[in-house]
Protein backbone atom coordinates (compact mmCIF):
# COMPACT_ATOMS: atom_id res chain seq x y z
CA UNK A 1 92.14 75.53 105.85
CA UNK A 2 90.83 73.61 102.82
CA UNK A 3 87.30 74.67 103.81
CA UNK A 4 88.32 78.34 103.70
CA UNK A 5 90.08 77.93 100.37
CA UNK A 6 87.10 76.24 98.72
CA UNK A 7 84.40 78.55 100.10
CA UNK A 8 86.17 81.91 100.27
CA UNK A 9 89.21 81.46 97.98
CA UNK A 10 91.60 82.28 100.81
CA UNK A 11 95.25 81.57 100.08
CA UNK A 12 97.00 80.29 103.18
CA UNK A 13 100.71 80.05 103.94
CA UNK A 14 102.84 78.79 106.86
CA UNK A 15 101.55 80.88 109.75
CA UNK A 16 99.69 80.86 113.04
CA UNK A 17 96.14 81.09 111.69
CA UNK A 18 93.45 82.97 113.63
CA UNK A 19 90.07 82.53 111.95
CA UNK A 20 86.80 84.43 112.28
CA UNK A 21 83.69 83.41 110.30
CA UNK A 22 80.68 85.75 110.31
CA UNK A 23 82.40 87.78 113.02
CA UNK A 24 82.79 84.79 115.37
CA UNK A 25 86.15 83.31 116.40
CA UNK A 26 86.55 79.73 115.20
CA UNK A 27 89.13 77.91 117.37
CA UNK A 28 88.46 74.71 115.42
CA UNK A 29 89.86 76.37 112.28
CA UNK A 30 92.64 78.26 114.09
CA UNK A 31 96.14 77.27 115.16
CA UNK A 32 96.57 76.15 118.73
CA UNK A 33 99.18 78.73 119.71
CA UNK A 34 100.00 80.08 123.16
CA UNK A 35 101.48 83.25 121.69
CA UNK A 36 98.14 84.89 120.98
CA UNK A 37 94.91 85.38 122.91
CA UNK A 38 91.41 85.84 121.58
CA UNK A 39 88.62 87.26 123.69
CA UNK A 40 85.34 87.77 121.83
CA UNK A 41 86.37 89.99 118.89
CA UNK A 42 89.78 91.01 120.25
CA UNK A 43 93.08 89.42 119.17
CA UNK A 44 96.18 90.11 121.30
CA UNK A 45 99.55 88.94 120.02
CA UNK A 46 101.80 88.98 123.03
CA UNK A 47 104.88 87.06 121.93
CA UNK A 48 106.80 86.86 118.67
CA UNK A 49 107.17 83.59 116.79
CA UNK A 50 109.23 82.20 113.94
CA UNK A 51 105.99 81.99 111.97
CA UNK A 52 103.90 85.09 111.23
CA UNK A 53 100.32 85.43 112.44
CA UNK A 54 97.56 85.28 109.82
CA UNK A 55 94.15 86.62 110.82
CA UNK A 56 91.45 85.38 108.45
CA UNK A 57 88.15 87.28 108.66
CA UNK A 58 85.44 85.99 106.32
CA UNK A 59 81.68 85.73 105.93
CA UNK A 60 78.68 88.02 106.16
CA UNK A 61 78.57 91.52 107.63
CA UNK A 62 75.35 92.25 109.51
CA UNK A 63 74.46 94.68 112.27
CA UNK A 64 77.69 95.69 114.08
CA UNK A 65 80.93 93.79 113.48
CA UNK A 66 84.17 94.72 115.23
CA UNK A 67 87.70 93.33 115.18
CA UNK A 68 90.44 94.54 117.54
CA UNK A 69 94.04 93.62 116.78
CA UNK A 70 96.67 94.39 119.42
CA UNK A 71 100.32 93.71 118.56
CA UNK A 72 102.23 93.73 121.82
CA UNK A 73 105.48 91.97 120.90
CA UNK A 74 108.51 93.23 119.02
CA UNK A 75 109.70 91.91 115.64
CA UNK A 76 106.33 90.34 114.84
CA UNK A 77 104.60 89.92 111.47
CA UNK A 78 100.81 89.98 111.33
CA UNK A 79 98.71 89.56 108.19
CA UNK A 80 94.96 90.13 107.81
CA UNK A 81 92.99 88.60 104.97
CA UNK A 82 89.33 89.66 104.94
CA UNK A 83 86.71 88.63 102.40
CA UNK A 84 83.19 89.63 103.33
CA UNK A 85 79.75 90.35 101.90
CA UNK A 86 77.13 92.81 103.13
CA UNK A 87 73.47 92.30 102.19
CA UNK A 88 72.03 94.51 104.90
CA UNK A 89 68.65 95.89 103.82
CA UNK A 90 68.42 99.65 103.40
CA UNK A 91 68.04 102.07 105.18
CA UNK A 92 69.66 100.53 108.30
CA UNK A 93 73.42 100.14 107.70
CA UNK A 94 75.69 97.33 108.75
CA UNK A 95 78.96 98.32 110.41
CA UNK A 96 82.43 96.83 110.12
CA UNK A 97 85.06 98.40 112.36
CA UNK A 98 88.71 97.29 112.41
CA UNK A 99 90.97 98.66 115.16
CA UNK A 100 94.73 98.01 114.89
CA UNK A 101 97.14 98.93 117.66
CA UNK A 102 100.80 98.24 116.97
CA UNK A 103 102.98 98.76 120.03
CA UNK A 104 105.65 96.22 119.05
CA UNK A 105 108.87 97.85 117.88
CA UNK A 106 109.86 96.62 114.40
CA UNK A 107 106.51 94.82 114.07
CA UNK A 108 104.39 94.93 110.92
CA UNK A 109 100.68 94.61 110.13
CA UNK A 110 99.65 94.00 106.51
CA UNK A 111 95.92 93.93 105.80
CA UNK A 112 94.15 93.01 102.56
CA UNK A 113 90.38 93.50 102.71
CA UNK A 114 87.80 92.69 100.01
CA UNK A 115 84.20 93.75 100.61
CA UNK A 116 81.24 93.09 98.35
CA UNK A 117 78.36 95.39 99.24
CA UNK A 118 74.87 94.62 98.01
CA UNK A 119 73.11 96.76 100.63
CA UNK A 120 74.06 99.45 103.12
CA UNK A 121 77.54 99.30 104.66
CA UNK A 122 79.72 101.54 106.80
CA UNK A 123 83.41 100.62 107.10
CA UNK A 124 85.80 102.19 109.60
CA UNK A 125 89.54 101.44 109.85
CA UNK A 126 91.59 102.81 112.76
CA UNK A 127 95.36 102.25 112.89
CA UNK A 128 97.47 103.38 115.86
CA UNK A 129 101.27 103.37 115.74
CA UNK A 130 102.33 103.15 119.39
CA UNK A 131 106.04 102.38 118.99
CA UNK A 132 108.83 103.42 116.66
CA UNK A 133 109.59 101.49 113.50
CA UNK A 134 106.08 100.04 113.30
CA UNK A 135 104.30 99.28 110.04
CA UNK A 136 100.56 99.28 109.37
CA UNK A 137 99.29 98.81 105.82
CA UNK A 138 95.58 98.28 105.11
CA UNK A 139 94.37 97.93 101.52
CA UNK A 140 90.59 97.97 101.05
CA UNK A 141 88.88 96.86 97.85
CA UNK A 142 85.14 97.51 97.70
CA UNK A 143 82.84 96.09 95.04
CA UNK A 144 79.69 98.22 95.25
CA UNK A 145 76.78 96.42 93.60
CA UNK A 146 73.60 97.87 92.15
CA UNK A 147 71.53 99.93 94.60
CA UNK A 148 74.14 99.79 97.35
CA UNK A 149 75.30 102.53 99.71
CA UNK A 150 78.87 102.49 101.05
CA UNK A 151 80.66 104.82 103.45
CA UNK A 152 84.28 104.08 104.34
CA UNK A 153 86.60 106.00 106.62
CA UNK A 154 90.14 105.41 107.80
CA UNK A 155 92.44 107.07 110.31
CA UNK A 156 96.14 106.37 110.81
CA UNK A 157 97.53 107.80 114.04
CA UNK A 158 101.29 108.08 114.65
CA UNK A 159 101.79 109.36 118.18
CA UNK A 160 104.61 111.45 119.61
CA UNK A 161 107.88 109.54 120.05
CA UNK A 162 107.11 106.95 117.37
CA UNK A 163 109.51 107.87 114.59
CA UNK A 164 110.36 105.97 111.40
CA UNK A 165 106.92 104.36 111.09
CA UNK A 166 105.36 103.26 107.81
CA UNK A 167 101.64 103.78 107.38
CA UNK A 168 99.23 103.41 104.47
CA UNK A 169 95.42 103.11 104.40
CA UNK A 170 93.93 102.92 100.92
CA UNK A 171 90.43 102.53 99.51
CA UNK A 172 89.64 101.52 95.95
CA UNK A 173 86.11 100.85 94.76
CA UNK A 174 84.54 99.32 91.68
CA UNK A 175 80.96 100.55 91.39
CA UNK A 176 77.85 99.55 89.49
CA UNK A 177 76.43 102.50 87.52
CA UNK A 178 73.29 102.66 89.67
CA UNK A 179 74.64 102.63 93.22
CA UNK A 180 73.03 104.97 95.73
CA UNK A 181 76.29 106.39 97.04
CA UNK A 182 79.97 105.74 97.62
CA UNK A 183 82.05 107.75 100.09
CA UNK A 184 85.71 107.15 100.94
CA UNK A 185 87.64 109.21 103.46
CA UNK A 186 91.20 108.16 104.46
CA UNK A 187 92.87 110.43 107.03
CA UNK A 188 96.09 110.77 109.00
CA UNK A 189 97.12 112.22 112.34
CA UNK A 190 100.91 112.40 112.54
CA UNK A 191 102.86 113.62 115.58
CA UNK A 192 106.25 112.00 114.74
CA UNK A 193 108.37 111.98 111.61
CA UNK A 194 107.46 108.83 109.67
CA UNK A 195 109.56 106.91 107.18
CA UNK A 196 106.47 106.75 104.99
CA UNK A 197 102.86 107.86 105.47
CA UNK A 198 100.36 107.59 102.65
CA UNK A 199 96.61 107.37 102.16
CA UNK A 200 94.43 107.22 99.06
CA UNK A 201 90.94 106.74 97.67
CA UNK A 202 90.08 105.92 94.06
CA UNK A 203 87.46 104.46 91.72
CA UNK A 204 88.45 101.54 89.52
CA UNK A 205 87.19 101.18 85.96
CA UNK A 206 88.36 98.84 83.26
CA UNK A 207 90.47 100.59 80.66
CA UNK A 208 89.36 101.06 77.06
CA UNK A 209 92.17 98.77 75.94
CA UNK A 210 90.94 95.99 78.25
CA UNK A 211 87.35 96.35 77.05
CA UNK A 212 88.35 96.36 73.36
CA UNK A 213 90.61 93.34 73.80
CA UNK A 214 87.93 91.30 75.57
CA UNK A 215 85.28 92.41 73.06
CA UNK A 216 87.45 91.32 70.14
CA UNK A 217 87.78 87.93 71.86
CA UNK A 218 84.03 87.54 71.35
CA UNK A 219 82.83 88.27 74.89
CA UNK A 220 79.55 90.03 75.57
CA UNK A 221 79.40 93.29 77.58
CA UNK A 222 78.04 91.30 80.55
CA UNK A 223 80.86 88.76 80.31
CA UNK A 224 83.42 91.55 80.13
CA UNK A 225 82.02 93.20 83.25
CA UNK A 226 82.08 89.89 85.14
CA UNK A 227 85.73 89.31 84.16
CA UNK A 228 86.70 92.80 85.32
CA UNK A 229 84.90 92.24 88.62
CA UNK A 230 86.66 88.93 89.15
CA UNK A 231 90.03 90.51 88.36
CA UNK A 232 89.30 93.36 90.80
CA UNK A 233 88.38 90.99 93.62
CA UNK A 234 91.19 88.51 93.04
CA UNK A 235 93.92 90.94 91.94
């Protein structure tokens, strides 16, 4: 885990760690746990544990990248931490698709994704609530660099008979002034009464007060922008 902290600034905690680097499962960096199964890009969590499950997905996004997460057990906590970069050359896009299926009653999925796009990226998040009292939260932060093109979509699906679910897919982007495009489209398909169902898309800009404060501290416009970017990426 020290390798991940030093290279990707990933904060770890007591959990069953499941690690992917550049889209490839790394058993050498993962916990040896019989309560989950990984096959190619698919993670199945089939038995609850005292410790939560922490999926760490880091590295470069090229071509087509897919992650399937299937929560099959009740009363299970699953976290996703993703920090990735895309440098795919225009006009051919790179794809990152995340599929979450939560069929474990009273189980929760909490995803925190940070994407830095220097090229052409398409992001797609699909979240299926397949049991009552399930939770799926996915927060996406996108740093769109100069000349980049980003399209992001999300769909939360709460099927019939799955009441009292909590669902939230959000996109927030910080963009260079000369990006090619940024598109964000969170959506919902709800067939049961949820406890909470939200979705959002927004553009982040530093406030005037922040800029004035940092300027009065003697920082250059470039330094101020770098500080705001670092704060956006690292909360």
